Short mmCIF file of C-alpha atoms in Angstrom, two decimals:
data_model
loop_
_atom_site.label_atom_id
_atom_site.label_comp_id
_atom_site.label_asym_id
_atom_site.label_seq_id
_atom_site.Cartn_x
_atom_site.Cartn_y
_atom_site.Cartn_z
CA UNK E 1 196.03 48.64 14.27
CA UNK E 2 193.89 50.91 16.09
CA UNK E 3 191.51 50.24 13.43
CA UNK E 4 191.45 46.69 13.82
CA UNK E 5 191.56 46.86 17.73
CA UNK E 6 188.92 48.73 17.67
CA UNK E 7 187.12 46.16 15.24
CA UNK E 8 188.43 43.45 18.00
CA UNK E 9 186.52 45.68 21.28
CA UNK E 10 183.67 46.13 18.87
CA UNK E 11 183.14 42.47 18.09
CA UNK E 12 183.86 41.36 21.72
CA UNK E 13 181.44 44.46 23.26
CA UNK E 14 179.11 42.54 20.54
CA UNK E 15 179.84 39.43 21.80
CA UNK E 16 178.56 40.18 24.86
CA UNK E 17 176.24 42.20 24.50
CA UNK E 18 174.76 39.15 22.68
CA UNK E 19 175.60 36.98 25.45
CA UNK E 20 174.00 38.93 28.13
CA UNK E 21 170.89 39.43 25.50
CA UNK E 22 170.51 35.91 25.44
CA UNK E 23 170.96 35.07 28.99
CA UNK E 24 168.44 37.96 29.51
CA UNK E 25 166.26 36.53 26.86
CA UNK E 26 166.63 33.12 28.75
CA UNK E 27 165.46 34.33 32.03
CA UNK E 28 162.46 35.94 30.43
CA UNK E 29 161.75 34.03 28.29
CA UNK E 30 158.51 32.54 30.07
CA UNK E 31 157.14 35.37 31.40
CA UNK E 32 157.18 36.69 27.63
CA UNK E 33 155.59 33.88 26.80
CA UNK E 34 153.02 33.83 29.35
CA UNK E 35 152.15 37.85 29.10
CA UNK E 36 152.25 37.62 25.33
CA UNK E 37 154.07 41.14 24.27
CA UNK E 38 154.00 41.28 20.63
CA UNK E 39 156.15 45.04 20.36
CA UNK E 40 158.67 43.73 22.59
CA UNK E 41 159.36 40.90 20.34
CA UNK E 42 159.01 42.48 17.46
CA UNK E 43 161.65 44.89 18.71
CA UNK E 44 163.60 41.58 19.66
CA UNK E 45 163.53 40.29 16.47
CA UNK E 46 164.84 43.85 15.15
CA UNK E 47 167.94 43.58 17.59
CA UNK E 48 168.75 40.26 16.75
CA UNK E 49 168.97 41.30 12.93
CA UNK E 50 171.27 44.28 13.40
CA UNK E 51 173.55 41.96 15.47
CA UNK E 52 173.79 39.67 11.98
CA UNK E 53 174.40 42.30 10.43
CA UNK E 54 177.56 43.51 12.93
CA UNK E 55 178.63 40.05 12.64
CA UNK E 56 178.68 40.09 8.74
CA UNK E 57 180.95 43.32 9.05
CA UNK E 58 182.85 42.11 11.82
CA UNK E 59 184.03 38.81 9.59
CA UNK E 60 185.01 41.31 6.35
CA UNK E 61 186.41 43.46 8.48
CA UNK E 62 188.52 40.25 9.63
CA UNK E 63 189.20 39.64 5.79
CA UNK E 64 190.46 42.67 5.40
CA UNK E 65 192.50 42.16 8.33
CA UNK E 66 194.12 39.21 6.67
CA UNK E 67 194.99 40.84 3.86
CA UNK E 68 196.68 43.38 5.59
CA UNK E 69 199.13 41.14 7.28
CA UNK E 70 199.37 39.48 3.62
CA UNK E 71 200.67 42.40 2.00
CA UNK E 72 203.10 43.39 5.10
CA UNK E 73 204.25 40.19 4.75
CA UNK E 74 205.02 41.56 1.05
CA UNK E 75 206.22 44.81 1.96
CA UNK E 76 208.81 42.88 4.26
CA UNK E 77 209.66 41.01 1.57
CA UNK E 78 210.15 44.17 -0.41
CA UNK E 79 212.53 45.74 1.90
CA UNK E 80 214.47 42.89 2.10
CA UNK E 81 214.49 43.31 -1.39
CA UNK E 82 215.13 46.93 -1.26
CA UNK E 83 218.16 46.24 0.48
CA UNK E 84 219.20 43.89 -1.95
CA UNK E 85 218.79 46.53 -4.67
CA UNK E 86 220.60 49.34 -2.44
CA UNK E 87 223.81 46.93 -2.15
CA UNK E 88 224.67 47.48 -5.67
CA UNK E 89 222.49 46.15 -8.30
CA UNK E 90 221.17 49.32 -9.96
CA UNK E 91 218.85 46.93 -12.41
CA UNK E 92 217.03 46.44 -9.88
CA UNK E 93 215.78 50.00 -9.96
CA UNK E 94 213.61 49.67 -13.07
CA UNK E 95 212.00 46.96 -10.97
CA UNK E 96 211.87 48.67 -7.99
CA UNK E 97 209.87 51.09 -9.68
CA UNK E 98 207.50 48.90 -10.88
CA UNK E 99 207.53 47.17 -7.85
CA UNK E 100 206.82 50.86 -5.59
CA UNK E 101 203.80 51.57 -8.90
CA UNK E 102 202.07 48.75 -7.89
CA UNK E 103 202.93 49.46 -4.32
CA UNK E 104 201.63 52.87 -4.51
CA UNK E 105 198.64 51.35 -6.33
CA UNK E 106 198.12 48.85 -3.18
CA UNK E 107 198.84 51.49 -0.94
CA UNK E 108 196.18 53.68 -2.44
CA UNK E 109 193.93 50.56 -2.40
CA UNK E 110 194.54 50.03 0.60
CA UNK E 111 193.69 53.33 1.37
CA UNK E 112 190.20 53.22 -0.18
CA UNK E 113 189.69 49.79 1.77
CA UNK E 114 190.92 51.34 4.42
CA UNK E 115 188.43 54.41 3.90
CA UNK E 116 185.72 51.86 3.81
CA UNK E 117 186.43 50.02 6.71
CA UNK E 118 186.79 53.40 8.67
CA UNK E 119 183.15 54.11 7.53
CA UNK E 120 182.21 50.71 8.13
CA UNK E 121 183.22 50.59 11.82
CA UNK E 122 181.71 54.23 11.55
CA UNK E 123 178.66 52.50 10.88
CA UNK E 124 179.29 49.55 13.46
CA UNK E 125 179.59 52.50 15.94
CA UNK E 126 176.79 53.54 15.30
CA UNK E 127 174.77 50.45 15.02
CA UNK E 128 176.60 50.00 18.15
CA UNK E 129 175.13 53.29 19.58
CA UNK E 130 171.66 52.38 18.26
CA UNK E 131 171.69 48.87 20.00
CA UNK E 132 172.90 50.28 23.13
CA UNK E 133 170.26 53.10 22.95
CA UNK E 134 167.78 49.64 22.03
CA UNK E 135 169.56 47.61 25.07
CA UNK E 136 168.62 50.99 26.94
CA UNK E 137 164.81 50.91 25.81
CA UNK E 138 164.99 46.68 26.38
CA UNK E 139 166.12 47.38 30.30
CA UNK E 140 163.67 49.84 30.43
CA UNK E 141 161.32 47.71 28.99
CA UNK E 142 162.19 44.77 30.61
CA UNK E 143 162.20 46.59 34.34
CA UNK E 144 158.13 47.88 32.98
CA UNK E 145 157.72 44.29 31.75
CA UNK E 146 158.72 43.48 35.66
CA UNK E 147 157.57 46.42 37.66
CA UNK E 148 153.93 45.66 34.99
CA UNK E 149 154.46 41.78 36.42
CA UNK E 150 155.07 42.32 40.07
CA UNK E 151 151.69 44.72 40.28
CA UNK E 152 150.21 41.69 38.08
CA UNK E 153 151.54 39.07 40.70
CA UNK E 154 150.67 40.99 43.80
CA UNK E 155 147.03 41.46 42.06
CA UNK E 156 146.73 37.88 41.30
CA UNK E 157 147.65 37.19 45.39
CA UNK E 158 144.86 39.95 46.42
CA UNK E 159 142.68 38.28 43.93
CA UNK E 160 143.29 34.74 44.89
CA UNK E 161 143.13 36.51 48.88
CA UNK E 162 139.65 37.56 48.18
CA UNK E 163 138.85 34.03 45.93
CA UNK E 164 139.60 32.85 49.16
CA UNK E 165 137.64 35.01 51.16
CA UNK E 166 134.89 34.56 49.21
CA UNK E 167 134.70 31.06 49.21
CA UNK E 168 135.39 30.65 53.69
CA UNK E 169 132.01 32.99 53.27
CA UNK E 170 130.01 31.46 50.87
CA UNK E 171 130.82 27.95 52.37
CA UNK E 172 129.52 30.15 55.59
CA UNK E 173 126.64 31.06 53.80
CA UNK E 174 126.06 27.36 52.31
CA UNK E 175 126.10 25.98 56.19
CA UNK E 176 123.62 28.80 57.26
CA UNK E 177 121.43 27.63 54.76
CA UNK E 178 121.57 24.69 55.40
CA UNK E 179 121.24 25.40 59.42
CA UNK E 180 118.12 27.55 58.46
CA UNK E 181 116.25 25.23 56.05
CA UNK E 182 117.25 22.22 58.64
CA UNK E 183 115.50 24.49 61.70
CA UNK E 184 112.94 25.49 59.47
CA UNK E 185 111.98 21.70 58.52
CA UNK E 186 112.28 21.37 62.45
CA UNK E 187 109.79 24.07 63.10
CA UNK E 188 107.92 23.10 60.23
CA UNK E 189 107.42 19.59 62.56
CA UNK E 190 107.27 21.95 65.39
CA UNK E 191 104.78 23.54 64.13
CA UNK E 192 102.70 20.83 62.72
CA UNK E 193 103.33 18.97 66.66
CA UNK E 194 101.93 21.54 67.93
CA UNK E 195 98.68 22.32 65.93
CA UNK E 196 98.01 18.72 66.50
CA UNK E 197 98.54 19.14 70.10
CA UNK E 198 96.19 22.06 69.88
CA UNK E 199 93.47 20.26 67.97
CA UNK E 200 94.41 17.99 71.09
CA UNK E 201 94.09 20.43 73.47
CA UNK E 202 90.63 22.05 71.78
CA UNK E 203 89.09 19.08 71.55
CA UNK E 204 90.23 18.66 75.47
CA UNK E 205 88.42 21.92 76.33
CA UNK E 206 85.43 21.23 74.35
CA UNK E 207 85.19 18.00 76.15
CA UNK E 208 85.89 19.66 79.37
CA UNK E 209 83.29 22.79 78.56
CA UNK E 210 80.87 20.45 77.65
CA UNK E 211 80.95 18.02 80.68
CA UNK E 212 81.21 21.49 82.77
CA UNK E 213 78.35 22.18 81.40
CA UNK E 214 76.84 18.45 81.87
CA UNK E 215 77.46 18.95 85.97
CA UNK E 216 76.48 22.87 86.16
CA UNK E 217 73.20 22.32 84.13
CA UNK E 218 72.35 19.46 86.51
CA UNK E 219 73.63 21.08 89.07
CA UNK E 220 71.95 24.07 88.40
CA UNK E 221 68.83 21.81 88.29
CA UNK E 222 69.20 20.10 91.24
CA UNK E 223 69.96 23.29 92.88
CA UNK E 224 66.62 24.66 91.64
CA UNK E 225 64.53 21.46 92.36
CA UNK E 226 65.78 22.11 96.21
CA UNK E 227 64.86 25.56 95.86
CA UNK E 228 61.61 25.01 94.57
CA UNK E 229 61.16 22.56 97.19
CA UNK E 230 62.51 25.04 100.06
CA UNK E 231 60.46 27.73 98.81
CA UNK E 232 57.41 25.98 98.76
CA UNK E 233 57.63 24.84 102.12
CA UNK E 234 58.83 27.99 103.47
CA UNK E 235 56.16 30.78 101.51
CA UNK E 236 53.35 29.73 104.19
CA UNK E 237 55.71 30.83 106.79
CA UNK E 238 56.82 33.94 105.12
CA UNK E 239 53.24 35.14 104.08
CA UNK E 240 52.53 34.62 107.70
CA UNK E 241 56.14 37.07 108.69
CA UNK E 242 55.64 39.68 106.61
CA UNK E 243 51.42 39.97 107.70
CA UNK E 244 53.05 40.69 110.59
CA UNK E 245 56.07 42.69 109.88
CA UNK E 246 56.57 45.98 110.53
CA UNK E 247 59.51 48.42 109.16
CA UNK E 248 62.90 47.61 111.33
CA UNK E 249 66.45 47.73 110.52
CA UNK E 250 69.39 45.21 110.81
CA UNK E 251 69.40 44.89 114.50
CA UNK E 252 65.22 45.32 115.34
CA UNK E 253 64.56 48.60 116.01
CA UNK E 254 63.16 51.17 114.42
CA UNK E 255 64.78 54.15 112.67
CA UNK E 256 63.21 56.19 114.60
CA UNK E 257 64.48 54.85 118.08
CA UNK E 258 68.58 55.65 117.20
CA UNK E 259 70.12 58.69 118.42
CA UNK E 260 70.01 61.10 115.62
CA UNK E 261 73.21 63.06 113.80
CA UNK E 262 71.96 65.18 111.59
CA UNK E 263 68.15 66.44 110.59
CA UNK E 264 67.29 65.70 107.58
CA UNK E 265 66.79 68.76 104.73
CA UNK E 266 64.46 68.06 102.08
CA UNK E 267 64.96 68.41 98.13
CA UNK E 268 63.18 71.50 96.87
CA UNK E 269 61.05 69.12 94.62
CA UNK E 270 56.57 68.97 94.71
CA UNK E 271 57.58 64.91 95.39
CA UNK E 272 60.39 64.95 98.02
CA UNK E 273 59.79 62.26 100.01
CA UNK E 274 59.24 62.87 104.19
CA UNK E 275 62.18 61.36 105.12
CA UNK E 276 65.42 60.35 103.38
CA UNK E 277 67.67 58.14 106.44
CA UNK E 278 71.51 56.97 106.48
CA UNK E 279 73.38 55.23 109.35
CA UNK E 280 76.94 56.33 110.13
CA UNK E 281 77.99 52.43 109.59
CA UNK E 282 77.00 52.72 105.85
CA UNK E 283 78.28 56.21 105.87
CA UNK E 284 81.88 54.98 107.11
CA UNK E 285 81.98 52.23 105.11
CA UNK E 286 81.11 54.30 101.95
CA UNK E 287 84.61 56.58 102.98
CA UNK E 288 86.69 54.00 103.15
CA UNK E 289 85.97 52.24 100.50
CA UNK E 290 86.12 55.11 98.54
CA UNK E 291 89.53 55.65 100.08
CA UNK E 292 90.70 52.18 99.24
CA UNK E 293 89.70 52.43 96.09
CA UNK E 294 91.43 55.81 95.68
CA UNK E 295 94.64 54.73 96.41
CA UNK E 296 94.40 51.56 93.74
CA UNK E 297 92.80 53.77 90.70
CA UNK E 298 93.64 57.39 92.18
CA UNK E 299 93.01 59.18 88.21
CA UNK E 300 89.34 57.57 87.97
CA UNK E 301 85.77 57.70 89.44
CA UNK E 302 85.35 54.38 91.43
CA UNK E 303 81.64 54.11 92.70
CA UNK E 304 79.02 52.21 95.25
CA UNK E 305 75.56 51.16 94.63
CA UNK E 306 73.17 52.27 97.78
CA UNK E 307 70.76 50.25 99.25
CA UNK E 308 67.70 50.04 101.93
CA UNK E 309 64.08 50.28 102.66
CA UNK E 310 60.99 51.97 101.23
CA UNK E 311 58.38 52.76 103.97
CA UNK E 312 54.71 53.23 102.47
CA UNK E 313 54.57 54.94 98.99
CA UNK E 314 58.07 55.94 98.54
CA UNK E 315 57.83 58.07 101.43
CA UNK E 316 60.79 57.00 103.51
CA UNK E 317 63.97 56.30 102.62
CA UNK E 318 66.40 54.50 104.86
CA UNK E 319 69.70 53.65 103.15
CA UNK E 320 71.83 50.56 104.98
CA UNK E 321 73.91 49.16 102.44
CA UNK E 322 76.32 49.12 99.96
CA UNK E 323 76.92 47.34 96.80
CA UNK E 324 80.40 47.13 95.30
CA UNK E 325 81.28 48.02 91.75
CA UNK E 326 82.04 44.32 91.15
CA UNK E 327 85.00 41.96 89.51
CA UNK E 328 84.36 43.21 86.25
CA UNK E 329 83.52 47.00 86.86
CA UNK E 330 85.24 49.44 83.90
CA UNK E 331 86.73 52.85 85.53
CA UNK E 332 87.73 55.81 83.64
CA UNK E 333 88.18 59.46 84.39
CA UNK E 334 85.56 60.69 83.53
CA UNK E 335 83.02 57.92 84.24
CA UNK E 336 82.06 54.37 86.00
CA UNK E 337 80.47 51.14 84.77
CA UNK E 338 79.88 48.93 87.21
CA UNK E 339 79.40 45.04 87.28
CA UNK E 340 75.37 44.74 87.33
CA UNK E 341 75.25 41.08 87.18
CA UNK E 342 77.77 41.23 90.06
CA UNK E 343 75.58 43.83 92.21
CA UNK E 344 72.32 42.05 90.87
CA UNK E 345 73.44 38.96 93.20
CA UNK E 346 74.82 40.86 95.73
CA UNK E 347 71.45 42.94 96.06
CA UNK E 348 69.70 39.07 96.32
CA UNK E 349 71.61 38.53 99.25
CA UNK E 350 70.21 41.71 101.10
CA UNK E 351 66.90 40.52 100.16
CA UNK E 352 67.59 37.27 101.29
CA UNK E 353 67.92 38.40 104.98
CA UNK E 354 65.11 40.83 104.00
CA UNK E 355 62.94 41.28 101.40
CA UNK E 356 62.24 44.84 101.86
CA UNK E 357 65.70 45.64 100.69
CA UNK E 358 65.91 47.32 97.45
CA UNK E 359 68.12 49.33 95.24
CA UNK E 360 67.96 53.24 96.27
CA UNK E 361 70.53 54.85 94.08
CA UNK E 362 74.62 55.61 93.29
CA UNK E 363 77.23 56.92 94.98
CA UNK E 364 80.94 57.69 93.07
CA UNK E 365 83.92 59.76 93.75
CA UNK E 366 85.20 62.76 91.37
CA UNK E 367 88.84 62.68 91.14
CA UNK E 368 89.01 66.44 90.91
CA UNK E 369 86.27 68.86 92.55
CA UNK E 370 83.94 69.44 90.90
CA UNK E 371 80.70 68.58 92.95
CA UNK E 372 77.75 68.44 91.28
CA UNK E 373 76.85 65.96 88.57
CA UNK E 374 78.71 66.23 85.02
CA UNK E 375 76.93 65.43 81.94
CA UNK E 376 77.72 61.47 81.31
CA UNK E 377 75.95 61.37 85.48
CA UNK E 378 73.21 63.15 84.04
CA UNK E 379 72.29 61.24 81.23
CA UNK E 380 72.95 57.38 83.04
CA UNK E 381 71.11 58.45 85.83
CA UNK E 382 68.07 60.30 83.57
CA UNK E 383 68.46 56.25 82.04
CA UNK E 384 68.14 54.59 85.35
CA UNK E 385 65.56 56.46 86.84
CA UNK E 386 62.79 56.68 83.88
CA UNK E 387 63.41 52.69 83.05
CA UNK E 388 62.87 51.70 87.05
CA UNK E 389 59.79 53.75 87.45
CA UNK E 390 56.78 54.58 85.26
CA UNK E 391 56.04 57.90 83.40
CA UNK E 392 54.47 60.16 85.93
CA UNK E 393 54.53 57.48 88.76
CA UNK E 394 56.02 58.35 92.19
CA UNK E 395 59.78 57.46 92.90
CA UNK E 396 63.07 58.50 92.39
CA UNK E 397 67.00 57.74 93.00
CA UNK E 398 69.47 59.66 95.40
CA UNK E 399 72.62 60.53 94.31
CA UNK E 400 75.91 61.25 96.42
CA UNK E 401 79.24 63.08 95.15
CA UNK E 402 82.65 62.54 96.64
CA UNK E 403 85.54 64.94 96.70
CA UNK E 404 87.92 65.21 99.11
CA UNK E 405 88.40 67.46 101.48
CA UNK E 406 91.02 70.48 101.82
CA UNK E 407 93.25 69.32 104.38
CA UNK E 408 93.05 65.48 102.43
CA UNK E 409 91.62 63.36 105.39
CA UNK E 410 88.22 62.89 104.61
CA UNK E 411 85.50 63.07 102.10
CA UNK E 412 82.87 66.06 101.27
CA UNK E 413 79.72 64.15 100.19
CA UNK E 414 77.19 66.06 98.41
CA UNK E 415 73.73 64.30 97.74
CA UNK E 416 71.03 64.80 95.15
CA UNK E 417 67.95 63.49 94.68
CA UNK E 418 66.21 63.27 91.09
CA UNK E 419 62.56 62.05 91.09
CA UNK E 420 60.73 60.35 88.32
CA UNK E 421 58.47 63.22 87.87
CA UNK E 422 60.26 65.96 87.04
CA UNK E 423 63.74 64.54 86.05
CA UNK E 424 66.42 67.11 87.47
CA UNK E 425 68.91 67.00 90.43
CA UNK E 426 67.07 68.55 93.59
CA UNK E 427 70.51 68.69 96.55
CA UNK E 428 69.22 67.86 99.86
CA UNK E 429 70.55 66.45 103.49
CA UNK E 430 69.87 63.16 104.73
CA UNK E 431 69.26 62.68 108.40
CA UNK E 432 71.98 60.60 109.55
CA UNK E 433 71.33 58.44 112.48
CA UNK E 434 73.88 56.19 114.34
CA UNK E 435 72.30 52.60 114.50
CA UNK E 436 75.20 49.64 116.50
CA UNK E 437 77.32 47.49 114.38
CA UNK E 438 77.84 44.73 116.85
CA UNK E 439 76.98 41.03 115.77
CA UNK E 440 73.64 39.50 116.32
CA UNK E 441 73.03 35.61 116.73
CA UNK E 442 71.29 34.29 113.33
CA UNK E 443 68.16 33.63 115.79
CA UNK E 444 67.91 37.02 117.05
CA UNK E 445 68.92 38.74 113.80
CA UNK E 446 67.27 37.24 111.31
CA UNK E 447 63.97 36.08 113.43
CA UNK E 448 61.93 35.62 110.40
CA UNK E 449 64.65 33.19 108.22
CA UNK E 450 64.64 31.89 111.65
CA UNK E 451 61.02 30.85 111.96
CA UNK E 452 61.02 29.96 108.40
CA UNK E 453 63.56 27.36 108.68
CA UNK E 454 62.58 25.60 112.13
CA UNK E 455 58.88 25.33 110.35
CA UNK E 456 60.38 23.80 107.28
CA UNK E 457 62.53 21.48 109.08
CA UNK E 458 59.79 20.24 111.32
CA UNK E 459 58.07 18.93 108.02
CA UNK E 460 60.81 16.80 107.44
CA UNK E 461 62.74 16.13 111.45
CA UNK E 462 62.37 16.02 114.38
CA UNK E 463 64.54 19.17 116.29
CA UNK E 464 65.73 18.22 120.03
CA UNK E 465 67.66 21.74 120.43
CA UNK E 466 68.20 24.92 119.92
CA UNK E 467 71.09 26.76 121.97
CA UNK E 468 72.91 29.92 121.44
CA UNK E 469 76.36 30.45 123.07
CA UNK E 470 78.05 34.21 123.11
CA UNK E 471 82.10 34.01 122.74
CA UNK E 472 83.88 37.02 123.98
CA UNK E 473 80.88 39.31 124.18
CA UNK E 474 80.54 39.47 120.07
CA UNK E 475 80.52 36.70 118.63
CA UNK E 476 77.96 33.90 118.72
CA UNK E 477 77.27 30.44 117.88
CA UNK E 478 74.57 28.61 117.46
CA UNK E 479 73.88 24.76 118.24
CA UNK E 480 71.21 22.92 116.54
CA UNK E 481 70.09 19.32 116.60
CA UNK E 482 67.72 17.53 114.56
CA UNK E 483 66.88 13.97 114.81
CA UNK E 484 65.63 12.10 111.88
CA UNK E 485 62.51 9.42 112.52
CA UNK E 486 64.43 6.41 111.20
CA UNK E 487 67.43 4.84 112.30
CA UNK E 488 67.71 6.91 115.25
CA UNK E 489 70.36 9.13 113.01
CA UNK E 490 70.85 12.63 114.26
CA UNK E 491 72.69 15.51 112.69
CA UNK E 492 74.24 18.33 114.47
CA UNK E 493 74.27 22.02 113.33
CA UNK E 494 76.86 24.61 114.37
CA UNK E 495 75.98 27.66 112.65
CA UNK E 496 78.68 30.97 113.38
CA UNK E 497 77.03 34.09 113.02
CA UNK E 498 78.25 35.13 109.59
CA UNK E 499 75.23 32.75 108.54
CA UNK E 500 73.87 32.16 105.99
CA UNK E 501 76.74 34.01 104.03
CA UNK E 502 79.08 31.14 105.84
CA UNK E 503 78.03 27.44 105.58
CA UNK E 504 77.33 25.47 108.82
CA UNK E 505 79.36 22.90 110.76
CA UNK E 506 77.21 19.46 110.68
CA UNK E 507 78.46 16.54 112.14
CA UNK E 508 76.80 13.16 112.22
CA UNK E 509 75.73 10.85 114.96
CA UNK E 510 73.90 7.15 114.24
CA UNK E 511 72.39 5.59 117.02
CA UNK E 512 73.79 6.79 120.12
CA UNK E 513 77.18 6.40 118.41
CA UNK E 514 80.44 8.48 117.87
CA UNK E 515 80.41 11.54 116.20
CA UNK E 516 81.38 12.14 112.69
CA UNK E 517 81.77 14.92 110.49
CA UNK E 518 79.02 14.62 107.67
CA UNK E 519 80.35 15.39 104.15
CA UNK E 520 78.26 17.50 102.12
CA UNK E 521 78.35 18.77 98.71
CA UNK E 522 76.36 21.61 99.44
CA UNK E 523 78.47 22.73 101.91
CA UNK E 524 81.20 22.49 99.58
CA UNK E 525 79.32 24.88 97.13
CA UNK E 526 77.51 26.83 99.62
CA UNK E 527 75.50 29.77 98.44
CA UNK E 528 73.48 32.61 100.89
CA UNK E 529 70.71 31.13 99.04
CA UNK E 530 71.15 27.78 100.54
CA UNK E 531 69.09 26.45 103.77
CA UNK E 532 69.35 24.02 106.57
CA UNK E 533 66.59 22.54 105.08
CA UNK E 534 68.91 21.77 101.91
CA UNK E 535 71.42 19.41 103.95
CA UNK E 536 68.64 17.49 105.46
CA UNK E 537 67.23 17.03 102.06
CA UNK E 538 70.27 15.81 100.72
CA UNK E 539 70.77 13.55 103.46
CA UNK E 540 68.10 11.88 103.39
CA UNK E 541 68.90 10.96 99.32
CA UNK E 542 71.81 9.40 100.87
CA UNK E 543 69.93 7.17 103.03
CA UNK E 544 67.41 6.39 101.14
#
C-alpha cells in the first residue's frame, strides 16, 4: 500500500510538475519564440519525453494495483473457503494445499512483481529526481533568460532613447542646414546686390571724379588766366618796386635798428656768412610749436623749416619765419619727413608778401639728449645742400637741434651751419634781435603790394578813396572804395589786417542805391595769391 501511495504521490507530483511546466511554458512561449534559444528548447523536449515515460510507468503500476486488488479478493475468498474447510471438511485439505501452492506461486509471482514494481518505483524516483534537477536547471535558465530579456529590454530602451535623441539631433541639424542654405542664398543675393550697388557707386564716383576734375581744371584755368592777367599788369610796378626796395624785415625797419639780445659767434669755416640773425619772435614760435608737438608725439622727432632773407652773395642771413611740417609729414623716433608740397605752398605765401624770402634750413627736436646731428640727419642735410647749391658755389643751410632743458621748462637750441664748399657741420651762435610783433595795416605793412594793386586797379576802375581805421590799438581795417566807369556802379572793399591770407568783404552799390553784399565765387574759394583786381575782373564778367 505504501508503494502504491508513493506511486500515487509521485504521479500527482509529476502531474503538478507537468502542469507547472506547461503553465511556465505557456507564459514564456512568446519570449522563447522571440529570442529563439535552441538549447533550451531541446532540454524542454527531453523533459517532456521523460514525463511521458513516467506516465507510462504510472499506468503499468495502476494495472499491477488492479491485479493486487483482484488477488486480494481471491485471498478473501480463499480465507472463507479455508474457514469452511476448517469447520470439518477434511477433503478440502488437498484442495487447500493445492490452493496454497497456487497461492504461494501467485505470491512469489506477486513478490517478483512487487520487486519489479519497487525497481520501477526507484527508477521513477530517480527519474523524478532527474526531473527536479532538470526543472531547477530549467528554472535557473528561465531566470537567466528573464534577466537577459530584461537586460535586452533595457538595452533596447536605451537604444530607443538614443535613437530618439539622434532623430531630434538630425532634425535640428536638418533645420540648421536648411537655415544655413537660406542665409547663404540671402547673403549671395545681398552680395550680388552689393556688387551691383558697388558698381553703381563706382560709376557715380567715376562720374563725380570726372566732373570734379573738369571743374577743378576749369577753375584752375580761370585762376591761371586771372593770375596771368594780374601778373602782367603788376609786373611793371613790381619791377619798379624791386629796383627801389632795400632789405627790411616785416615791420619795415632794417635789422640793424632792432635791439640785440645776443651777439653773433660765426661758424669756423672759410665760407661762413658775416652775420646770421634771428628774431625773438621766431625763437618763441619755434619753442612753442616744439612744445605742442612734444605733447602730441612725445617719442618722435618733430621739425620745422627755416625761412628768411639772404643779403648780398650769402653774406648775411636773416631768419624771419617757420615752415610747418605739413599734414602728410611722417614721424618716427629717429627721423621726420616733412610734407614738401605743403611746405612749398607755405613758402609761396611768404614769397607773395616779399619775393626776397627763401628757404634757409631746418630745425628739429631730438627726443633724447643728443645735441649733435645724427648720421641720418647728416645724409639728409648733405643731400639737400648738394641739390640746392652748385658745386664750389657759395651758400649753405642753417640747422638747429632742440634738446629739452634739464629742468624741463624750456629748450636748449644747438645751431649748425653746413656750407656747400666744405659739406660739414660747423657750430655757431646766431645774433638774436628783438622785433615788434604788433600787427600793421596791410597798406603800411605791405606797402609794395598796395602800390602794385593800386596801380593795377587804376587800369580797370576809378579809385575814389582809401582809408585805414584803427581798432583797439592793435587791429586795423582798410576801406577801399572803387567806382566803375559805367552805370555808376561802385564796389566797397573792407580789408582786414590778415589780408591777403583772409579775403576782403565786398559790398555793391548800384547808382546811389542800397548797399548790398557782393556774392563772389573767388571769396568763397579765396587763396592768398588772389588780389582785389581779380574780384574786379570777376565783376566785369558778370556785368558784361
